[in-house]
XYZ file of N, CA and C in Angstrom:
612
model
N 80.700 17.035 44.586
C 80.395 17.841 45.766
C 79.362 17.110 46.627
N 79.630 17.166 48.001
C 78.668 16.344 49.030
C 77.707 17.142 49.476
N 76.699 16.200 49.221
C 75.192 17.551 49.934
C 75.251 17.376 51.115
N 74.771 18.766 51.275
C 74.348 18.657 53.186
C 73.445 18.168 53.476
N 73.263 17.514 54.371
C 71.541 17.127 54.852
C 70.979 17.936 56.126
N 70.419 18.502 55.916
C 70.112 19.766 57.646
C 68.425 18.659 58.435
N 68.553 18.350 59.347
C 67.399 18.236 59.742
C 67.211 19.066 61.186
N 66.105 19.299 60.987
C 65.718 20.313 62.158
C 64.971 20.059 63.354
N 65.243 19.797 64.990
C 64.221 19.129 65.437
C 63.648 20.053 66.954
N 62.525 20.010 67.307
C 62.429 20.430 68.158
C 61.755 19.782 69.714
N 62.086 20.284 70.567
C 62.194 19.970 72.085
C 61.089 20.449 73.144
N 60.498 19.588 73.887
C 60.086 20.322 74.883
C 58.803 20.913 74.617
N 58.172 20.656 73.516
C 56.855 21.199 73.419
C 55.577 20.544 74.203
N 54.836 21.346 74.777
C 53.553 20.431 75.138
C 51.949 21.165 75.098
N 51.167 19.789 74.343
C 49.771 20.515 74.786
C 48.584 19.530 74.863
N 48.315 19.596 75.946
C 47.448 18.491 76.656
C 46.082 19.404 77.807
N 44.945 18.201 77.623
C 43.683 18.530 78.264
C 43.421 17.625 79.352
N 43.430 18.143 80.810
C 42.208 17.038 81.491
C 40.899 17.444 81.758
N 40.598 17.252 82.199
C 39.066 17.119 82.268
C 38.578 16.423 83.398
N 38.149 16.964 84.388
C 37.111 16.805 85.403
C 35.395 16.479 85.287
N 34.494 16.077 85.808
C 33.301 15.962 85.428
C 32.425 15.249 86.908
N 32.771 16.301 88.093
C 32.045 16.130 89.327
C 31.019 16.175 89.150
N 30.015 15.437 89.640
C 28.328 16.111 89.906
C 27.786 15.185 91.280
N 27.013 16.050 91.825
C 25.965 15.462 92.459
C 24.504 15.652 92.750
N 23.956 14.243 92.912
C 22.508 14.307 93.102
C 21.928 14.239 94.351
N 20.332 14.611 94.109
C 19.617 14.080 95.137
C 18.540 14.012 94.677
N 17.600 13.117 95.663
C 15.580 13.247 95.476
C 15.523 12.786 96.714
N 14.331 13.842 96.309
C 13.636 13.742 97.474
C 11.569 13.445 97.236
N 11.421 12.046 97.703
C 10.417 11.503 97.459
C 9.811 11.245 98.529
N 8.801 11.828 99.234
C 8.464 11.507 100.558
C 7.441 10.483 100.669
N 7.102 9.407 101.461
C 6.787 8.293 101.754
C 4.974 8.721 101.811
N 4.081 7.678 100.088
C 3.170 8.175 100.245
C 2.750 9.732 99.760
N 3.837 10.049 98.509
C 3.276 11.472 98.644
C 3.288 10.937 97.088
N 2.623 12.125 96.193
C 2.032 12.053 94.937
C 2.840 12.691 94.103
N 3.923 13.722 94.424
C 5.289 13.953 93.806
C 6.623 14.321 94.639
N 7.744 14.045 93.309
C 8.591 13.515 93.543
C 9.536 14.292 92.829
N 11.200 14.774 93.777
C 11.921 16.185 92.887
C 13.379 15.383 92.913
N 13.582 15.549 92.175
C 14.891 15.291 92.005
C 16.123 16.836 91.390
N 17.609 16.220 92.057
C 18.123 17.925 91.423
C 19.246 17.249 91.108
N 20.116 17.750 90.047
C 21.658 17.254 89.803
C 22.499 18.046 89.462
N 23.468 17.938 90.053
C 24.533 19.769 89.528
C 25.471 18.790 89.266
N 26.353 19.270 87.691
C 27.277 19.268 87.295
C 28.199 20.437 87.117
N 29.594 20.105 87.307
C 30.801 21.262 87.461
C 31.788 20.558 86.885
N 31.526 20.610 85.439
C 32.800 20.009 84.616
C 34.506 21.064 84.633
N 35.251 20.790 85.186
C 36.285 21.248 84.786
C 37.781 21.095 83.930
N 38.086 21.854 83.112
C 38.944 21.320 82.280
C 40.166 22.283 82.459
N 41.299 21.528 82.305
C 42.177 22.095 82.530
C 43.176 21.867 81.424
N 43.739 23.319 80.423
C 44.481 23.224 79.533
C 46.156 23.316 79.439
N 46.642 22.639 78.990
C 48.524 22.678 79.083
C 48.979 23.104 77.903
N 49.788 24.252 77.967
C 50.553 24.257 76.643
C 51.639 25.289 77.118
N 52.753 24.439 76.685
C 54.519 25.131 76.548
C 54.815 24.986 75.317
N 55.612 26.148 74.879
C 56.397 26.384 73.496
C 57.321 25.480 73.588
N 58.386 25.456 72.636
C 59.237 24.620 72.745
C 60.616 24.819 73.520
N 61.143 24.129 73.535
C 62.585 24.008 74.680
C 63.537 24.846 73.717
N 64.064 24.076 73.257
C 65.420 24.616 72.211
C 64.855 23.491 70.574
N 65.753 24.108 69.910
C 65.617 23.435 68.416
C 66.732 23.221 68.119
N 67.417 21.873 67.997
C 67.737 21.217 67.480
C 68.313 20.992 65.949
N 69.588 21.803 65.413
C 69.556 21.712 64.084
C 70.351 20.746 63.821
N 70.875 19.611 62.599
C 71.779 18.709 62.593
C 71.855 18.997 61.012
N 73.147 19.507 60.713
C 74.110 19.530 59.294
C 75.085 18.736 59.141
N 74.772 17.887 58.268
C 75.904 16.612 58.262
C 76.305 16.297 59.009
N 76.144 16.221 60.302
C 76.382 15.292 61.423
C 76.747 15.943 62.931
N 76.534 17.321 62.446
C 77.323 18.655 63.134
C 75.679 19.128 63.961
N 75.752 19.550 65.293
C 74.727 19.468 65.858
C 74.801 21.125 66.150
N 73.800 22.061 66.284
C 73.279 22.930 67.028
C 72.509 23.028 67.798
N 72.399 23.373 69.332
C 71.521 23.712 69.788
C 70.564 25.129 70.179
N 69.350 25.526 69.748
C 68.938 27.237 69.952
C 68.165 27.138 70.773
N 67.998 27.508 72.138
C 67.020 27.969 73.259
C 66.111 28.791 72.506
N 65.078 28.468 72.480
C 63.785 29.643 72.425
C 64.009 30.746 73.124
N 64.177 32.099 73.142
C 64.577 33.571 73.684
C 63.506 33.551 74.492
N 62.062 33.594 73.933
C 60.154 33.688 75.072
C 59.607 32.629 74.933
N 60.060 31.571 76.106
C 58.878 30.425 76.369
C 58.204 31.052 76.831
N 57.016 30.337 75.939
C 55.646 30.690 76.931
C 54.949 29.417 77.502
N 54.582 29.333 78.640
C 53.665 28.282 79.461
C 52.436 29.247 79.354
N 51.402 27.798 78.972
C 49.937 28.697 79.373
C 48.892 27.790 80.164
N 48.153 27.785 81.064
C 47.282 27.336 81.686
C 46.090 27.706 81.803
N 45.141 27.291 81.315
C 43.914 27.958 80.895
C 42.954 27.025 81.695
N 42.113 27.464 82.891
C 41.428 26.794 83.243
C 39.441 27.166 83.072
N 38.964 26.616 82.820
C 37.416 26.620 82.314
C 36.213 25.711 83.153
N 35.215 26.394 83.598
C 34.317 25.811 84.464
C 32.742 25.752 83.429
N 32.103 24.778 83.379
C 30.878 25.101 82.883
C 30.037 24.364 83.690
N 29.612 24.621 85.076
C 28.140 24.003 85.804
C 26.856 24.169 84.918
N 26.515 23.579 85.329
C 25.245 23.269 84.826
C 24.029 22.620 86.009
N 22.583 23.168 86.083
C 21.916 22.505 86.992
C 20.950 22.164 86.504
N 20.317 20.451 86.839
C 19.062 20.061 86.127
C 17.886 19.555 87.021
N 17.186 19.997 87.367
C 15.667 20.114 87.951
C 14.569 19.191 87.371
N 13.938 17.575 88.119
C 12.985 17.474 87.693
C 12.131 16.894 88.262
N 10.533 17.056 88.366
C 9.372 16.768 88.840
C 8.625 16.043 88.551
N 7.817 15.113 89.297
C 7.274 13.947 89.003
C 6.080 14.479 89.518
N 4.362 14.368 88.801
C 3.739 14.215 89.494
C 2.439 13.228 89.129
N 2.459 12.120 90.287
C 1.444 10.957 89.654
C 0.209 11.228 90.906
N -1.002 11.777 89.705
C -2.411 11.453 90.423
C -2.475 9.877 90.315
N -2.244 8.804 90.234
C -3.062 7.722 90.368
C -1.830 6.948 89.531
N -1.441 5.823 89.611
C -0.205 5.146 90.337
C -0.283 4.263 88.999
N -0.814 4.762 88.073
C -0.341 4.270 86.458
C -0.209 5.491 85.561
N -0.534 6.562 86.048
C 0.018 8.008 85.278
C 0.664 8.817 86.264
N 1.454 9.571 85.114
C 2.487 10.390 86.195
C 3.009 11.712 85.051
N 3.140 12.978 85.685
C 3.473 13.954 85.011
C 4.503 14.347 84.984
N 5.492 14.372 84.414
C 6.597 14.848 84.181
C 7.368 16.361 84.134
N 8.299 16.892 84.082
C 8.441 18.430 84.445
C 9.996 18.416 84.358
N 10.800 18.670 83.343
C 11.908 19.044 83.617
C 12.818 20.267 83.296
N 13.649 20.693 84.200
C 14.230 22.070 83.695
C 16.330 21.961 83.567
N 16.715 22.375 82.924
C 17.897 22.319 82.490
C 18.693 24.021 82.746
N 19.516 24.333 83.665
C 19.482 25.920 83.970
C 21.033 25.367 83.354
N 22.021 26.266 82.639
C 23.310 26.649 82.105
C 23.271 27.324 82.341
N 24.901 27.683 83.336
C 24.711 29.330 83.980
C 26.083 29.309 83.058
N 26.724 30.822 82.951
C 27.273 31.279 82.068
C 28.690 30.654 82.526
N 29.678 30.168 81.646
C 30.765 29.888 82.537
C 32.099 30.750 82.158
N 32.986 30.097 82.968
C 33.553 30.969 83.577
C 35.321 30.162 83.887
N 35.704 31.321 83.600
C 37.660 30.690 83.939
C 38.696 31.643 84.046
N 39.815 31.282 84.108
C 41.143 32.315 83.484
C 42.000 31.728 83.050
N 42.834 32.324 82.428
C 44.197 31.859 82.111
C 45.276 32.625 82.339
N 46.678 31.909 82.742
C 47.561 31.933 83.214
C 48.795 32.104 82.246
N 49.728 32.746 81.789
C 49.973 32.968 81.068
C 51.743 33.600 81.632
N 52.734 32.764 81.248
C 54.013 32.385 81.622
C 54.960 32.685 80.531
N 55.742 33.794 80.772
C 57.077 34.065 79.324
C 58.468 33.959 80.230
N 59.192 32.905 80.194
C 60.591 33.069 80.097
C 61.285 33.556 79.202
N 62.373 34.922 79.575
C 63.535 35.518 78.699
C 64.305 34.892 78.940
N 65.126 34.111 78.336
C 66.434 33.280 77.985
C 67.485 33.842 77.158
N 68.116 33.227 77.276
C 69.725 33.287 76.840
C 69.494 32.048 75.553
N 69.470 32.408 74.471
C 69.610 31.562 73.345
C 70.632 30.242 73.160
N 71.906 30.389 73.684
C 72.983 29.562 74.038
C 72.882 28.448 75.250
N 72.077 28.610 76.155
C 72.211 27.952 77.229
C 70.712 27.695 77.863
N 69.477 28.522 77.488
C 68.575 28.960 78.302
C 68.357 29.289 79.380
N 69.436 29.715 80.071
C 69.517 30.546 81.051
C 68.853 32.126 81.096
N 68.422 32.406 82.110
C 67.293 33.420 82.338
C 67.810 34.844 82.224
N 67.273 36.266 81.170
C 68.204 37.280 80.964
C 67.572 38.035 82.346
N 68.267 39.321 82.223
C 67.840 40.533 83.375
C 66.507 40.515 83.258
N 65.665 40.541 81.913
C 64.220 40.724 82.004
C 63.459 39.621 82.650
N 63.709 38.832 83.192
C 63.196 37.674 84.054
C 62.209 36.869 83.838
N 61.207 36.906 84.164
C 60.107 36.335 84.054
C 58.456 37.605 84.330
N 58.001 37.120 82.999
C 56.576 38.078 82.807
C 55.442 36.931 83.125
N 54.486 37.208 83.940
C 53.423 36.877 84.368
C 52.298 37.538 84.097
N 51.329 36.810 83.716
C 49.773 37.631 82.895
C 48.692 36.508 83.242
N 47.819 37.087 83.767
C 46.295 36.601 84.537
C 45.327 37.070 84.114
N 44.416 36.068 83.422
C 43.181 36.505 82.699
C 41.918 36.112 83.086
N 41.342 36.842 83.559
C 40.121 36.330 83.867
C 39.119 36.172 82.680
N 37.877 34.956 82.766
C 36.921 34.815 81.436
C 35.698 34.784 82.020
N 34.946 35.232 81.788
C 33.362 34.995 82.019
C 32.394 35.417 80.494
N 31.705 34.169 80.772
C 30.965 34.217 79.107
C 29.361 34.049 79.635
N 28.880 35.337 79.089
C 27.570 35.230 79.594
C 26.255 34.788 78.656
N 26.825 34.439 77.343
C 26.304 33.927 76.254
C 26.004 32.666 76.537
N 26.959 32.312 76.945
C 26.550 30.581 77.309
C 25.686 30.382 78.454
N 24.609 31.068 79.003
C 23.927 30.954 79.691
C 22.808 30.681 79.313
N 21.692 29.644 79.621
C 20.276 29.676 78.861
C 19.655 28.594 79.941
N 18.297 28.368 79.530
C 16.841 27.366 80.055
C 16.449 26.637 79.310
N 16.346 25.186 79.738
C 15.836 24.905 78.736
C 14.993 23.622 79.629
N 13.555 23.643 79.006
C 12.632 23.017 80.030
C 11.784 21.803 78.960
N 11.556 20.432 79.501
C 10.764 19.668 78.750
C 9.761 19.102 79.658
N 8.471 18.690 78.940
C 7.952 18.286 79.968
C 6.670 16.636 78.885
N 6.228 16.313 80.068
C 5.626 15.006 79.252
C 5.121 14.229 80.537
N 4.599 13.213 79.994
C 3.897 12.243 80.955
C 4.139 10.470 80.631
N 4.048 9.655 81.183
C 4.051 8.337 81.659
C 2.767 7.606 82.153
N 2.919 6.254 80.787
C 1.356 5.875 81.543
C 1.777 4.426 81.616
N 1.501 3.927 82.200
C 1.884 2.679 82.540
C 0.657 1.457 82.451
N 0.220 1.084 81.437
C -0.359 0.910 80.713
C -1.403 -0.626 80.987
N -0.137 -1.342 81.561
C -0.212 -2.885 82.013
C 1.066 -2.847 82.628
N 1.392 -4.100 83.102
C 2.587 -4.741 84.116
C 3.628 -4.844 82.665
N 3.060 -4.826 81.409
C 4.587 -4.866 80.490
C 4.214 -3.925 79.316
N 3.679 -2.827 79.487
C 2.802 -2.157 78.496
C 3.291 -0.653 79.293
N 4.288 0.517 78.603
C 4.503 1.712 79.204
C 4.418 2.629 77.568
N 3.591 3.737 78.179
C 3.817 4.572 77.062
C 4.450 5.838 77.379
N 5.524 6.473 77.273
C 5.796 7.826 77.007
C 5.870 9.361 75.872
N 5.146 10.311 76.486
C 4.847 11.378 76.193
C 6.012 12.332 75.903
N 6.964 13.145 75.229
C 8.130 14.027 76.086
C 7.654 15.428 75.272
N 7.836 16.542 75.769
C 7.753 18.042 74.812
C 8.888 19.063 75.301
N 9.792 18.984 73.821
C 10.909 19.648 74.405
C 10.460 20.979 74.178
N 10.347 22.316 75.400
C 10.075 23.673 75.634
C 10.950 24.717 74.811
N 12.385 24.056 74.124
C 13.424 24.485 73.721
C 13.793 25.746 74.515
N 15.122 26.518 74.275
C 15.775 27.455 74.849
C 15.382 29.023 75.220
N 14.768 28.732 76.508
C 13.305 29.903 76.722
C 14.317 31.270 76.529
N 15.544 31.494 76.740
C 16.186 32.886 76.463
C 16.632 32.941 75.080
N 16.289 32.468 74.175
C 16.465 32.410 73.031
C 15.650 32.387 72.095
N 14.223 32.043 72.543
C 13.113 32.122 72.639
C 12.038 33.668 72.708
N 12.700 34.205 73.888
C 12.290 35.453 74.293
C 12.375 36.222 73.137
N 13.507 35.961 72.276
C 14.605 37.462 71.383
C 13.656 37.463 70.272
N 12.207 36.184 70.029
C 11.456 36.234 68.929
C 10.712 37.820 68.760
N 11.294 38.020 67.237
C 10.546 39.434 66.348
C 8.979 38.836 65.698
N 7.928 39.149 66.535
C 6.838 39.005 66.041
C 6.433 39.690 65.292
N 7.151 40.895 64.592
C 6.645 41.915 63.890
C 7.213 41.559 62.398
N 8.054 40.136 62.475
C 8.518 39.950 61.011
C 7.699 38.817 60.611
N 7.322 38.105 59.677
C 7.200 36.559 58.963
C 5.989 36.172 59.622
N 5.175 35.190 59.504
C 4.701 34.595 59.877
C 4.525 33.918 60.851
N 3.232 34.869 61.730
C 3.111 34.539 63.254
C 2.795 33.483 63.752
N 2.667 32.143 63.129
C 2.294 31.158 63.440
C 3.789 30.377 63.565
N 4.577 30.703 62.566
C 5.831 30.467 62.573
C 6.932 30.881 63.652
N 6.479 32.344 64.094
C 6.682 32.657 65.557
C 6.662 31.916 67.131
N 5.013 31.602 66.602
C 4.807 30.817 67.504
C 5.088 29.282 67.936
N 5.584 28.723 66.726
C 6.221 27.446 66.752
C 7.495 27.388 66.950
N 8.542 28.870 66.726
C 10.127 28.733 67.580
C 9.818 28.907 69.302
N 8.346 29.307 69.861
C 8.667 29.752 70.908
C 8.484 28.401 71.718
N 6.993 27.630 71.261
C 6.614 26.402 72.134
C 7.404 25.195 71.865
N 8.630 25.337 70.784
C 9.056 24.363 70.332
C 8.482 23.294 69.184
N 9.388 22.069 68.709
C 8.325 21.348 68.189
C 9.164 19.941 68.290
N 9.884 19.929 69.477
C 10.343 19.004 69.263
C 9.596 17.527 70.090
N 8.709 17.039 69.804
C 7.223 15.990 70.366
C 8.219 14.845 70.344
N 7.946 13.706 71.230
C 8.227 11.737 71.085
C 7.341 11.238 72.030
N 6.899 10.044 71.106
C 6.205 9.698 71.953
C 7.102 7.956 71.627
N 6.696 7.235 72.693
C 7.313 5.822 72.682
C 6.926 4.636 73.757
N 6.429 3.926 72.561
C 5.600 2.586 73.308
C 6.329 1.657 73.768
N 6.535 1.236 75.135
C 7.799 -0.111 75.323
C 6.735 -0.869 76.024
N 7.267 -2.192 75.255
C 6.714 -3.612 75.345
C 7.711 -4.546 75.932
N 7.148 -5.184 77.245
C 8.032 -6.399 77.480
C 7.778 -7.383 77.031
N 8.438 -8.640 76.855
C 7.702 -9.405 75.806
C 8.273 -10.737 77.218
């Protein structure tokens, strides 16, 4: 007796990401002045692809079927996360300089698009129920936060720089501290942070 061999294949599937990553800057340093601002907005956008499959493909000993999927679905999911970063320079005297930076994540934000073809299993041709369309809007307000570091620059000699940095960590996350539990000193070290560097560069 001859075995069958069935292999099964399928068609037409897809799922793919692009990705955008606009930003722009500016500073503004005025001629002779003692500080100095700089701002940069980023608006990453990504854009998601995904279709079910076409038809499937069966092959029994050499004998072919083809099955239309009855509900393709297409989906398009698009996602924004800006982000704006803020930072300040300020030098009393032209070998030190104070540093100041702020990091704002605003909550982001998208929808998705959401595509069902009714087909005809035999042909994929489209039944009476036609085509269903569904629009989703997303906004995530979790992903929103501050986050601020700050430090100084000393410039030491012509090849001699030292830097200061103190990361402020995530001031809305920060806020939610229960001082009424554990150890208030411990409190007080999630709020100011502890994340310190300091770093000596030498030209040689």
């Amino acid at each position: 007796m001859k075995k069958k061999i069935i292999k099964v294949k399928k068609y037409g599937r897809l799922s793919d990401t692009l990705t955008l990553d606009p930003a722009w800057q500016i500073t503004y340093e005025p001629e002779e002045s003692k500080v100095a601002l700089k701002a940069k907005v980023n608006v990453p956008v990504a854009f998601h692809f995904k279709n079910d499959e076409n038809y499937t493909d069966t092959i029994i000993s050499g004998s072919s079927t083809k099955l239309y999927k009855i509900d393709r679905k297409y989906t398009t999911k698009i996602d924004f996360t800006p982000a704006l970063s803020v930072g300040l320079t300020y030098a009393p005297v032209s070998k030190f300089r104070f540093n100041l930076g702020a990091k704002f994540k605003v909550p982001t934000f998208g929808w998705t698009i959401e595509t069902t073809k009714h087909r005809n299993s035999s042909d994929g041709s489209l039944t009476a129920a036609g085509v269903d369309k569904d629009v989703t809007w997303d906004f995530k307000t979790a992903d929103g936060k501050i986050e601020l570091g700050t430090g100084f620059t000393w410039l030491i000699s012509q090849n001699i720089t030292f830097d200061a940095h103190w990361n402020l960590g995530n001031l809305l996350d920060n806020f939610k501290i229960d001082f009424s539990a554990g150890n208030i000193w411990d409190k007080l070290g999630q709020f100011i942070g502890n994340d310190i560097g300091f770093l000596l560069s030498v030209k040689l």
